[in-house]
GROMACS .gro file of C-alpha atoms in nm:
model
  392
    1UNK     CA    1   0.000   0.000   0.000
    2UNK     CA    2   0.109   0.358  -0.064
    3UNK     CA    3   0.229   0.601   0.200
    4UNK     CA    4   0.030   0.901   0.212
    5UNK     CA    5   0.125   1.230   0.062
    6UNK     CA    6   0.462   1.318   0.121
    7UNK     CA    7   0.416   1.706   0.238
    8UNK     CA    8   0.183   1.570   0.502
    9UNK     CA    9   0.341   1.657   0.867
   10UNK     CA   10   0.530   1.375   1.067
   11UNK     CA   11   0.263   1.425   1.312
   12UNK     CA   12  -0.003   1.354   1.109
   13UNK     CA   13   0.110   1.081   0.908
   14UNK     CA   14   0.219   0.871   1.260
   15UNK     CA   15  -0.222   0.828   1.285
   16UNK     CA   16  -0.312   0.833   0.951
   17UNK     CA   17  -0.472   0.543   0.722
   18UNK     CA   18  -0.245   0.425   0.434
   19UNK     CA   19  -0.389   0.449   0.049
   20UNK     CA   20  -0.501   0.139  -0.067
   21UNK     CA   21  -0.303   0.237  -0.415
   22UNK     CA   22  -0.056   0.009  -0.572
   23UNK     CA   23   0.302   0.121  -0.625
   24UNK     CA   24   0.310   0.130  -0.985
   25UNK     CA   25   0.627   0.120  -1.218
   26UNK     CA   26   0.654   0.478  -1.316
   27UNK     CA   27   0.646   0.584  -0.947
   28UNK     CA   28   1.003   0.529  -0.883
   29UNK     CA   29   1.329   0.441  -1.016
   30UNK     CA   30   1.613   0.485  -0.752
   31UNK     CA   31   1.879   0.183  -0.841
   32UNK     CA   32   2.172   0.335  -1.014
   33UNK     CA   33   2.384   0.123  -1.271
   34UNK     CA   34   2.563  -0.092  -1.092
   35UNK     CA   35   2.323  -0.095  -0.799
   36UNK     CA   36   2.027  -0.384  -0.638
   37UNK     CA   37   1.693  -0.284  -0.605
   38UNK     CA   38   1.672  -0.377  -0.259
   39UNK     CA   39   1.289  -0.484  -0.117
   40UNK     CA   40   1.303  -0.472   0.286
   41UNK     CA   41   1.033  -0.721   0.390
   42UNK     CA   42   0.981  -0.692   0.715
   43UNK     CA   43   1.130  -0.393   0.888
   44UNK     CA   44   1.012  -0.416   1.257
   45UNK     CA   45   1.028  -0.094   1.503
   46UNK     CA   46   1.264   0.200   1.443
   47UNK     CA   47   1.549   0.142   1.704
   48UNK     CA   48   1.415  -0.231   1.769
   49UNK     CA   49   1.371  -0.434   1.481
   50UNK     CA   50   1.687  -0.582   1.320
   51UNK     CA   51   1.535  -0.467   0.932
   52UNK     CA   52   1.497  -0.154   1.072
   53UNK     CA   53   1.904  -0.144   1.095
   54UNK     CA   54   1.939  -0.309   0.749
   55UNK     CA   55   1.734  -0.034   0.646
   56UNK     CA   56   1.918   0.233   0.807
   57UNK     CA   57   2.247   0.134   0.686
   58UNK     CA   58   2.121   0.193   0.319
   59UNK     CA   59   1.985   0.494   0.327
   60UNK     CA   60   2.380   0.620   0.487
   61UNK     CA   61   2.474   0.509   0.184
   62UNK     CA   62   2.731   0.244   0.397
   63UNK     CA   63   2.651  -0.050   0.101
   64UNK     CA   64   2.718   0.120  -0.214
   65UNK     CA   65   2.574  -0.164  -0.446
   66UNK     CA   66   2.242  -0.177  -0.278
   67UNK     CA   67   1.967   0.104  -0.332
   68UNK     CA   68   1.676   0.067  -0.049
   69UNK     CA   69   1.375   0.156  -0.288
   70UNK     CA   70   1.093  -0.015  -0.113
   71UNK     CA   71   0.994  -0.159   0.276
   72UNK     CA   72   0.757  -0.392   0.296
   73UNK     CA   73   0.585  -0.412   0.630
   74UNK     CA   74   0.230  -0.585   0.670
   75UNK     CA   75   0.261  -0.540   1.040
   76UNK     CA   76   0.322  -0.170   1.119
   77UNK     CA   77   0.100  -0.076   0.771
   78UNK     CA   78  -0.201  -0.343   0.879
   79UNK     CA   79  -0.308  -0.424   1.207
   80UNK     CA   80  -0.046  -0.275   1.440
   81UNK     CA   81  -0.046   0.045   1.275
   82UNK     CA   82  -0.214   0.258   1.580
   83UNK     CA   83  -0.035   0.056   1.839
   84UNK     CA   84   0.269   0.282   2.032
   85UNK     CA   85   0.548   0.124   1.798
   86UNK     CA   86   0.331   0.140   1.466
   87UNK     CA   87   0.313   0.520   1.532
   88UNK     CA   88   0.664   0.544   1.565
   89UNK     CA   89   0.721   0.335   1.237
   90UNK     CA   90   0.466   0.576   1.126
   91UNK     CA   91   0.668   0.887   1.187
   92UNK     CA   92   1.035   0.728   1.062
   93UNK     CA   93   0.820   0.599   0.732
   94UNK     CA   94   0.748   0.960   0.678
   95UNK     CA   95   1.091   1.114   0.716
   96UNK     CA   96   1.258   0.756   0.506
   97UNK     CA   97   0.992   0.882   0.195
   98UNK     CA   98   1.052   1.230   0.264
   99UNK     CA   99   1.455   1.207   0.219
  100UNK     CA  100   1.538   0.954   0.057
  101UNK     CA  101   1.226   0.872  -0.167
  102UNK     CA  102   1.187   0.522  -0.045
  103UNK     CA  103   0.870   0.318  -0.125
  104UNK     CA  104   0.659   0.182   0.128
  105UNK     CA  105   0.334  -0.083   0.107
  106UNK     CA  106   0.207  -0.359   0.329
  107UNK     CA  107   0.247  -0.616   0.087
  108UNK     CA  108   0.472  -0.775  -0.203
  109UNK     CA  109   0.193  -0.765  -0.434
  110UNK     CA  110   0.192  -0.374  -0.419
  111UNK     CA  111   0.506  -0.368  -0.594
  112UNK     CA  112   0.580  -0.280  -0.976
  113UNK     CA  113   0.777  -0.522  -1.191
  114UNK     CA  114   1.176  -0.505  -1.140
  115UNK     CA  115   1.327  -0.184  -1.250
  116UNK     CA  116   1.689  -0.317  -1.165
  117UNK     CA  117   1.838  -0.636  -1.058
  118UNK     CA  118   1.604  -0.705  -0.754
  119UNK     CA  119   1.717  -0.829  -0.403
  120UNK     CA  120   1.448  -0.934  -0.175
  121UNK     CA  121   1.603  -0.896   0.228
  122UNK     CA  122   1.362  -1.070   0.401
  123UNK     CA  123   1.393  -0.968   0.784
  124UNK     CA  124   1.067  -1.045   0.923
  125UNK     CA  125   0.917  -1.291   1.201
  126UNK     CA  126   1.069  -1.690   1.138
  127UNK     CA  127   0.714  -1.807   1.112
  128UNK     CA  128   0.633  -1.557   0.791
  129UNK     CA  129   0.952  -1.650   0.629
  130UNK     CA  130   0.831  -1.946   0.420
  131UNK     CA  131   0.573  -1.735   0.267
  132UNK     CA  132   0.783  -1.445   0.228
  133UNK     CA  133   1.058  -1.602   0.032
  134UNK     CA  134   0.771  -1.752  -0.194
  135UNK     CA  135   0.617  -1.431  -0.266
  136UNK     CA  136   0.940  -1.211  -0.304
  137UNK     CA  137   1.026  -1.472  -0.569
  138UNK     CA  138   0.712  -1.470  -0.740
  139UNK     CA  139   0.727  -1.064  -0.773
  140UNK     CA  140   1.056  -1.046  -0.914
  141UNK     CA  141   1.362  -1.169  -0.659
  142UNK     CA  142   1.679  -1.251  -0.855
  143UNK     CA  143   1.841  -1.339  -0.500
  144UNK     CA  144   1.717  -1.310  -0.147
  145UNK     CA  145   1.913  -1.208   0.161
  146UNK     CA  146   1.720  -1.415   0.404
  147UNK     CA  147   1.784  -1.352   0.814
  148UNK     CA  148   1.917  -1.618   1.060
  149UNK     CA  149   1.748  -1.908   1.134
  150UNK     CA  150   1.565  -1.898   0.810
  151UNK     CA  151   1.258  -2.097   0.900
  152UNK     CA  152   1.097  -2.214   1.196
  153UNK     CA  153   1.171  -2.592   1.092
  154UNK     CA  154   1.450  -2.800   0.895
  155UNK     CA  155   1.098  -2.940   0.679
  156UNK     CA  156   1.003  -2.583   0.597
  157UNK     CA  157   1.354  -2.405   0.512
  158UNK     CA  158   1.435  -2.749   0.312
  159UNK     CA  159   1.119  -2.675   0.121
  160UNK     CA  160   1.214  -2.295   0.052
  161UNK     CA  161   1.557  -2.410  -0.083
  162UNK     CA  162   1.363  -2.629  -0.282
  163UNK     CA  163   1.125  -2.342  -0.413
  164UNK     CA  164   1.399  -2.096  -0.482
  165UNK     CA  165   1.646  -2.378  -0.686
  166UNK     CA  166   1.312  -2.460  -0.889
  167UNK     CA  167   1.309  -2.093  -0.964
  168UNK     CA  168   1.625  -2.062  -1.030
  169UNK     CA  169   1.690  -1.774  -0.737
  170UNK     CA  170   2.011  -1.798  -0.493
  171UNK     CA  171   1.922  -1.766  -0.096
  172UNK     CA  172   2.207  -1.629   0.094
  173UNK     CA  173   2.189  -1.572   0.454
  174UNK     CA  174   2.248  -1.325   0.703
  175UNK     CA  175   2.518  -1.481   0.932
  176UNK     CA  176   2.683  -1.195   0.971
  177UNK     CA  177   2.924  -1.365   1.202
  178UNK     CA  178   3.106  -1.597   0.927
  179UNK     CA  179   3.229  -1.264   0.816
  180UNK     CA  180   3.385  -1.142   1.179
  181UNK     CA  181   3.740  -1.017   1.253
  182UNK     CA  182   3.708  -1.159   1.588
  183UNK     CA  183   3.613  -1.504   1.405
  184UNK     CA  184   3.911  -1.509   1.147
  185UNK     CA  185   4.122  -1.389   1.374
  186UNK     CA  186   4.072  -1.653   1.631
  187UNK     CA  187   4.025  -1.904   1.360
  188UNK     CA  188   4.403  -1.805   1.255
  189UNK     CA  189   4.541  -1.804   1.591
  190UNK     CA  190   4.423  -2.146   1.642
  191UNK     CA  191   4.529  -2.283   1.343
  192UNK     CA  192   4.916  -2.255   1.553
  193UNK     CA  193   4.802  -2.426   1.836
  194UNK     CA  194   4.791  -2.805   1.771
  195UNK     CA  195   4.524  -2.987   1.993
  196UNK     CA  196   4.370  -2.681   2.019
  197UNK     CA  197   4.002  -2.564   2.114
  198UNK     CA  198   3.787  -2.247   1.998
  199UNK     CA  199   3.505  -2.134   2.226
  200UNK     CA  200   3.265  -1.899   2.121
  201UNK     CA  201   3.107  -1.683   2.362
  202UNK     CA  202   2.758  -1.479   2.233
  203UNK     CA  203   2.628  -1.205   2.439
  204UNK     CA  204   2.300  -1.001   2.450
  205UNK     CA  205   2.206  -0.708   2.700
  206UNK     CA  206   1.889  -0.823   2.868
  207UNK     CA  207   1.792  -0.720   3.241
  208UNK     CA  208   1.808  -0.993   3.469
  209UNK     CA  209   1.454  -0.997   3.548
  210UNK     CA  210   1.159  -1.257   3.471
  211UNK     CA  211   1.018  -0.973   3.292
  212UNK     CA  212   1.263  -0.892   3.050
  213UNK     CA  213   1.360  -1.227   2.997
  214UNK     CA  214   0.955  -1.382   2.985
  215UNK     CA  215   0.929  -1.117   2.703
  216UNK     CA  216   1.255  -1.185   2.530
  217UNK     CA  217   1.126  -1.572   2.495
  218UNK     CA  218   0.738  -1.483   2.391
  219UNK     CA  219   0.928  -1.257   2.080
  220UNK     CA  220   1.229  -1.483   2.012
  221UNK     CA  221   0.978  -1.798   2.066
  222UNK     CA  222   1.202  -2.024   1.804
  223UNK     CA  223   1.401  -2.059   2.081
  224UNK     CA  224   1.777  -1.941   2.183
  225UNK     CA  225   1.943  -2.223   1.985
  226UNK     CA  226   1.728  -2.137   1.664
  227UNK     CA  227   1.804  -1.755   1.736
  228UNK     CA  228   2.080  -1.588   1.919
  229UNK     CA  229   2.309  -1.890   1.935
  230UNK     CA  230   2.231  -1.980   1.566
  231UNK     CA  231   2.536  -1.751   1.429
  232UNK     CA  232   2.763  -1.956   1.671
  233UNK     CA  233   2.605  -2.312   1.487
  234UNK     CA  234   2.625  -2.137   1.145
  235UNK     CA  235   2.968  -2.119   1.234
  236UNK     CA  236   3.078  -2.474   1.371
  237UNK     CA  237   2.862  -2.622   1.039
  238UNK     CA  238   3.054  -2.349   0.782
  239UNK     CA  239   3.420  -2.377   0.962
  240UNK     CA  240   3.439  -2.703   1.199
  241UNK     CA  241   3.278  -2.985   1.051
  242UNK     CA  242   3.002  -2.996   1.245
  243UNK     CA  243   2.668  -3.173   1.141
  244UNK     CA  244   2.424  -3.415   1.306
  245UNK     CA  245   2.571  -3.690   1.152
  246UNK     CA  246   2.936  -3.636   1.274
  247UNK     CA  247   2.818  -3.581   1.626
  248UNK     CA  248   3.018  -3.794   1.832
  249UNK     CA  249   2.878  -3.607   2.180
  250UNK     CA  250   2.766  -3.326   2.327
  251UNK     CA  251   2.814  -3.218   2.705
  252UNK     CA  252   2.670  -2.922   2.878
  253UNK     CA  253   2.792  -2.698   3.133
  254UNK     CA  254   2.546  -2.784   3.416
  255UNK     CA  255   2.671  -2.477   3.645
  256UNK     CA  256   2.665  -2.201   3.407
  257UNK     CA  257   2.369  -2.345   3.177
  258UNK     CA  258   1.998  -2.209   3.258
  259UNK     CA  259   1.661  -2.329   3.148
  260UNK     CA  260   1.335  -2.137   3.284
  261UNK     CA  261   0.977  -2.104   3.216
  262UNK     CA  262   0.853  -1.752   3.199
  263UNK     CA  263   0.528  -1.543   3.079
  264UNK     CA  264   0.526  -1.302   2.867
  265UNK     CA  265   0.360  -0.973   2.812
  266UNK     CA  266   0.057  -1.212   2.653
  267UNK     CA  267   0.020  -1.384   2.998
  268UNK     CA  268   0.192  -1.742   2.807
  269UNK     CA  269   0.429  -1.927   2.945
  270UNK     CA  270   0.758  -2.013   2.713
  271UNK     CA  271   1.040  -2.218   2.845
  272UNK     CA  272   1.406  -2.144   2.686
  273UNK     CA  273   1.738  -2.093   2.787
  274UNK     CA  274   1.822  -1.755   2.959
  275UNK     CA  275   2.208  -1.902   2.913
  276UNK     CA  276   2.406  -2.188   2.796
  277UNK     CA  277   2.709  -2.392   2.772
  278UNK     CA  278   2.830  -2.660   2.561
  279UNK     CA  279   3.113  -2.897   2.444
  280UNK     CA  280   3.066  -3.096   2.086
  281UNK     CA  281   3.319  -3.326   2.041
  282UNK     CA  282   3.316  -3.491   1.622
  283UNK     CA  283   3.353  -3.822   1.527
  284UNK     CA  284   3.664  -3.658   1.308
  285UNK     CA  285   3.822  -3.534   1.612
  286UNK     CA  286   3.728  -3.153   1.661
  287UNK     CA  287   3.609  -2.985   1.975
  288UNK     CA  288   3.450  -2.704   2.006
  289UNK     CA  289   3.255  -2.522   2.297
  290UNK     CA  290   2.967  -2.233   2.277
  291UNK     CA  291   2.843  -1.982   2.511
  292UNK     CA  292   2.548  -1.805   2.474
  293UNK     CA  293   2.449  -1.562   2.762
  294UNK     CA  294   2.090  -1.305   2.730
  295UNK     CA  295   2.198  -1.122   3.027
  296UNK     CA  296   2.559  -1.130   2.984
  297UNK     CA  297   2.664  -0.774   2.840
  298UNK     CA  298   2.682  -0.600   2.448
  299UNK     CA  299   3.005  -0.778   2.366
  300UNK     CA  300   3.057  -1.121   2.203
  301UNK     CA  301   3.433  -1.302   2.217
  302UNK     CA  302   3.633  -1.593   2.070
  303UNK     CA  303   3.887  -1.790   2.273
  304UNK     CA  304   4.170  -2.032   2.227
  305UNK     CA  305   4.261  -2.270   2.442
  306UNK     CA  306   4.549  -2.525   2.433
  307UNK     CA  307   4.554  -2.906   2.461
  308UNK     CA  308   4.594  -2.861   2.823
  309UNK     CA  309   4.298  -2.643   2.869
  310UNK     CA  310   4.462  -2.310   2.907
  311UNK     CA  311   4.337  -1.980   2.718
  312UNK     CA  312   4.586  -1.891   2.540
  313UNK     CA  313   4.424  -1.638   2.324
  314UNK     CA  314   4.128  -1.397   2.318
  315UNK     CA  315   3.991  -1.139   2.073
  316UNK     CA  316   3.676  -0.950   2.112
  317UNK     CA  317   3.398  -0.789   1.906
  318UNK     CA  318   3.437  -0.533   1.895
  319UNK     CA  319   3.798  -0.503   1.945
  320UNK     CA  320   3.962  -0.140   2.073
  321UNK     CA  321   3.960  -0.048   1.680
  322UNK     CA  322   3.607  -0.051   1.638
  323UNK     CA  323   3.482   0.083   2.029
  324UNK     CA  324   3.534   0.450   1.880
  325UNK     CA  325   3.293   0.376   1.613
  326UNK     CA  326   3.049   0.175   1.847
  327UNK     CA  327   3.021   0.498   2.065
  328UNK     CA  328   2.948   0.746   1.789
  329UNK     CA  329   2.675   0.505   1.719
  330UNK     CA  330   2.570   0.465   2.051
  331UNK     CA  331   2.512   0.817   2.052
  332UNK     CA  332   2.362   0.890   1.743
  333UNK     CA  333   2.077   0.635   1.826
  334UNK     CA  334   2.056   0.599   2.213
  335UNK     CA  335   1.782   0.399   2.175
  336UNK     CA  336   1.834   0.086   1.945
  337UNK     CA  337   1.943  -0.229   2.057
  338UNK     CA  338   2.301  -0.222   2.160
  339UNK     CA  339   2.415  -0.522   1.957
  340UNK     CA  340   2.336  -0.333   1.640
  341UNK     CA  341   2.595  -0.168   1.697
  342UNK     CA  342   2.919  -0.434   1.799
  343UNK     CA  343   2.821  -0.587   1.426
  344UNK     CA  344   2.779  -0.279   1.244
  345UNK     CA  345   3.064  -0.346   0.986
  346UNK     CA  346   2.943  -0.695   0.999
  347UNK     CA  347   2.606  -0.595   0.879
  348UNK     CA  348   2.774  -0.402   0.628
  349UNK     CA  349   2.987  -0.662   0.467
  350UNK     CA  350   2.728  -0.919   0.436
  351UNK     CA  351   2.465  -0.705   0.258
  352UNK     CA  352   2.701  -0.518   0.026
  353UNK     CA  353   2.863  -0.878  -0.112
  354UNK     CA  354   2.514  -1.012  -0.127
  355UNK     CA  355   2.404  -0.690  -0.311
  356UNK     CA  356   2.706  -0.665  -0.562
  357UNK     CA  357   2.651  -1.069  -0.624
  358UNK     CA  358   2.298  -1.005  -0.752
  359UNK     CA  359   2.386  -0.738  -0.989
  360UNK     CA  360   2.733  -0.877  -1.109
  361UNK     CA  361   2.700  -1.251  -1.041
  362UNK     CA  362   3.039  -1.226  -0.873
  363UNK     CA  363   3.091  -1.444  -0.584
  364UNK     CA  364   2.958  -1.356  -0.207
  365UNK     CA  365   3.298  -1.441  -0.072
  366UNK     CA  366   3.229  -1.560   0.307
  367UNK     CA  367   2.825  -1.601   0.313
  368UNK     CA  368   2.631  -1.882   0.379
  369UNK     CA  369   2.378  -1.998   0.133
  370UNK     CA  370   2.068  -2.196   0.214
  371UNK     CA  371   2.223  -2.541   0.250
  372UNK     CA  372   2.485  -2.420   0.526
  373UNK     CA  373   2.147  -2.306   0.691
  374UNK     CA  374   1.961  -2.567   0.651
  375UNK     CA  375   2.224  -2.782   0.807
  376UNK     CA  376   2.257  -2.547   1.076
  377UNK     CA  377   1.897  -2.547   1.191
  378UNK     CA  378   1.934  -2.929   1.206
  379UNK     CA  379   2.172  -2.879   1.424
  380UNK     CA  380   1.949  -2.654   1.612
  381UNK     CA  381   1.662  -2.877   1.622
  382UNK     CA  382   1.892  -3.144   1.777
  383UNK     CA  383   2.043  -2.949   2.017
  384UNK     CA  384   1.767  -2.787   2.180
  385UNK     CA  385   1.576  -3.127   2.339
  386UNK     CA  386   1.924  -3.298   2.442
  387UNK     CA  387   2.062  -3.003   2.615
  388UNK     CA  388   1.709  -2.918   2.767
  389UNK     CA  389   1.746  -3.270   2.883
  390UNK     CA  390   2.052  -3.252   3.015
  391UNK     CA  391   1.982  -2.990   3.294
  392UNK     CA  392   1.684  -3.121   3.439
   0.00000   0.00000   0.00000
């Protein structure tokens, strides 16, 4: 659906009702040669939602092959539209059209045929992705960036690599953290140590508190191993052998691992894990051990430690060359998420090679495609009911 008239006050368009008007193809033409036309889907709450920050990051201009003409969002253009957060979304919509000209409609089947080489990032809810990737195919997708986990089920992401190979479209992922400094560089280091073991440690900034965490599991409700801790399993199936199959065991940390039950705003109980701790050992010899912490601070870490068990080496995101940058964002948006903000170059890599891939055909040098997800999420799905096990 259309936005409403652009000279309309910020005010005013945060409660009004959206057009029911089609974009149509001579509306807008903002790709430049050599540039994606990029199709948000999904864009969640300014300062919130992790599209949002895709968004943002285009319109600064940070990925020069991809041009943000359109955002798709059913939510905050539909039904949530008058709620606190669609107001807000309301007011950023009309500044985003106002300055930069960007397109916005509640649906895929607003759009116009491709003016450009089209990239479809689809960053909305898990449970809508299935769909999504479907209909940003069917309206014109010559490649889709497609956010971690991908689906809410091995069957249903196996089924959308299915649908996109029939249509001939390439799915790359958002696993932003295959593309880390703090990953290569451990990666290296460790690569000098023989006998030696990574651990990956992934943080997030939640309070403490039954409610924050009761409505961090109602939102996140694939789970932490399908969500936060996903980018660590992305990485142990891209960069240490690691599939179901050549699981030889699994042991978690009963002392630092937690499992709860919690309700959230809706008054529903979810049970996940507020923080966990494993070792998988491979039936070709690797070991590696992941940490995943909601409560445990903005910054995420690597370690090395030697046949013996001693750390030997330690590199963190972000490292004292990238804090500078992390405050200037801090300040210029005191209000988003503070992870956005540790993976900002991250973020930056990822969608620029995927952008420059679907207008050149060049190689995404680092991403993971569908089939490293889909082998990830099996990992995921395995996961989840063992360790749960383990800590009763």
């Amino acid at each position: 659906m259309f936005a409403s008239s652009l000279s309309r006050s910020a005010a005013f368009v945060s409660r009004r009702v959206a057009s029911t008007r089609p974009i149509t193809s001579s509306t807008l033409r903002l790709a430049e040669e050599g540039q994606a036309e990029v199709i948000l889907v999904g864009c969640g709450a300014p300062n919130r939602g992790m599209g949002w920050y895709h968004a943002v990051q285009m319109l600064d201009k940070k990925c020069p092959s991809a041009s943000l003409d359109y955002v798709i969002e059913p939510w905050f253009l539909g039904g949530g539209k008058e709620s606190p957060a669609g107001q807000d979304f309301g007011v950023w919509q009309a500044e985003t059209e106002s300055k930069h000209g960007t397109k916005f409609a509640g649906s895929l089947s607003d759009l116009p045929p491709p003016s450009a080489p089209r990239l479809a990032l689809i960053s909305g809810r898990t449970a809508d992705n299935p769909h999504l990737l479907k209909d940003s195919i069917a309206h014109g997708a010559s490649c889709v960036y497609l956010e971690k986990p991908g689906a809410p089920t091995v069957a249903e992401l196996e089924q959308m690599q299915k649908d996109a190979e029939e249509a001939g479209v390439e799915v790359l992922m958002g696993y932003n953290k295959n593309v880390c400094k703090y990953v290569r560089k451990t990666r290296e280091f460790a690569e000098t140590i023989p006998g030696s073991m990574i651990t990956y440690v992934s943080n997030n900034a939640y309070e403490n508190t039954p409610a924050s965490l009761g409505e961090c599991f109602e939102r996140n409700a694939e789970g932490m191993l399908k969500n936060m801790v996903i980018h660590e399993l992305a990485l142990l199936v891209s960069f240490h052998d690691v599939t179901v199959d050549n699981i030889e065991s699994v042991e978690a940390d009963k002392e630092f691992s937690s499992l709860q039950t919690l309700p959230g705003p809706s008054g529903k109980d979810s049970t996940d894990f507020d923080k966990i701790k494993f070792t998988i050992t491979t039936k070709t010899g690797n070991k590696i051990c992941v940490v995943g912490d909601r409560c445990g601070g903005t910054d995420s870490f690597a370690t090395v430690s030697d046949a013996e068990g001693k750390e030997v080496f330690k590199y963190w995101m972000p490292d004292d060359d990238d804090k500078a940058h992390v405050e200037e964002l801090q300040a210029k948006y005191p209000t988003a998420m503070p992870y956005f903000f540790t993976q900002d170059p991250d973020y930056i890599t990822v969608k620029e090679r995927v952008a420059k891939h679907t207008v050149t055909g060049e190689e995404a040098e680092g991403i993971a495609n569908i089939g490293i997800a889909v082998e990830t999420l099996k990992v995921a799905e395995y996961l989840t009911p063992l360790l749960a096990e383990q800590l009763k």
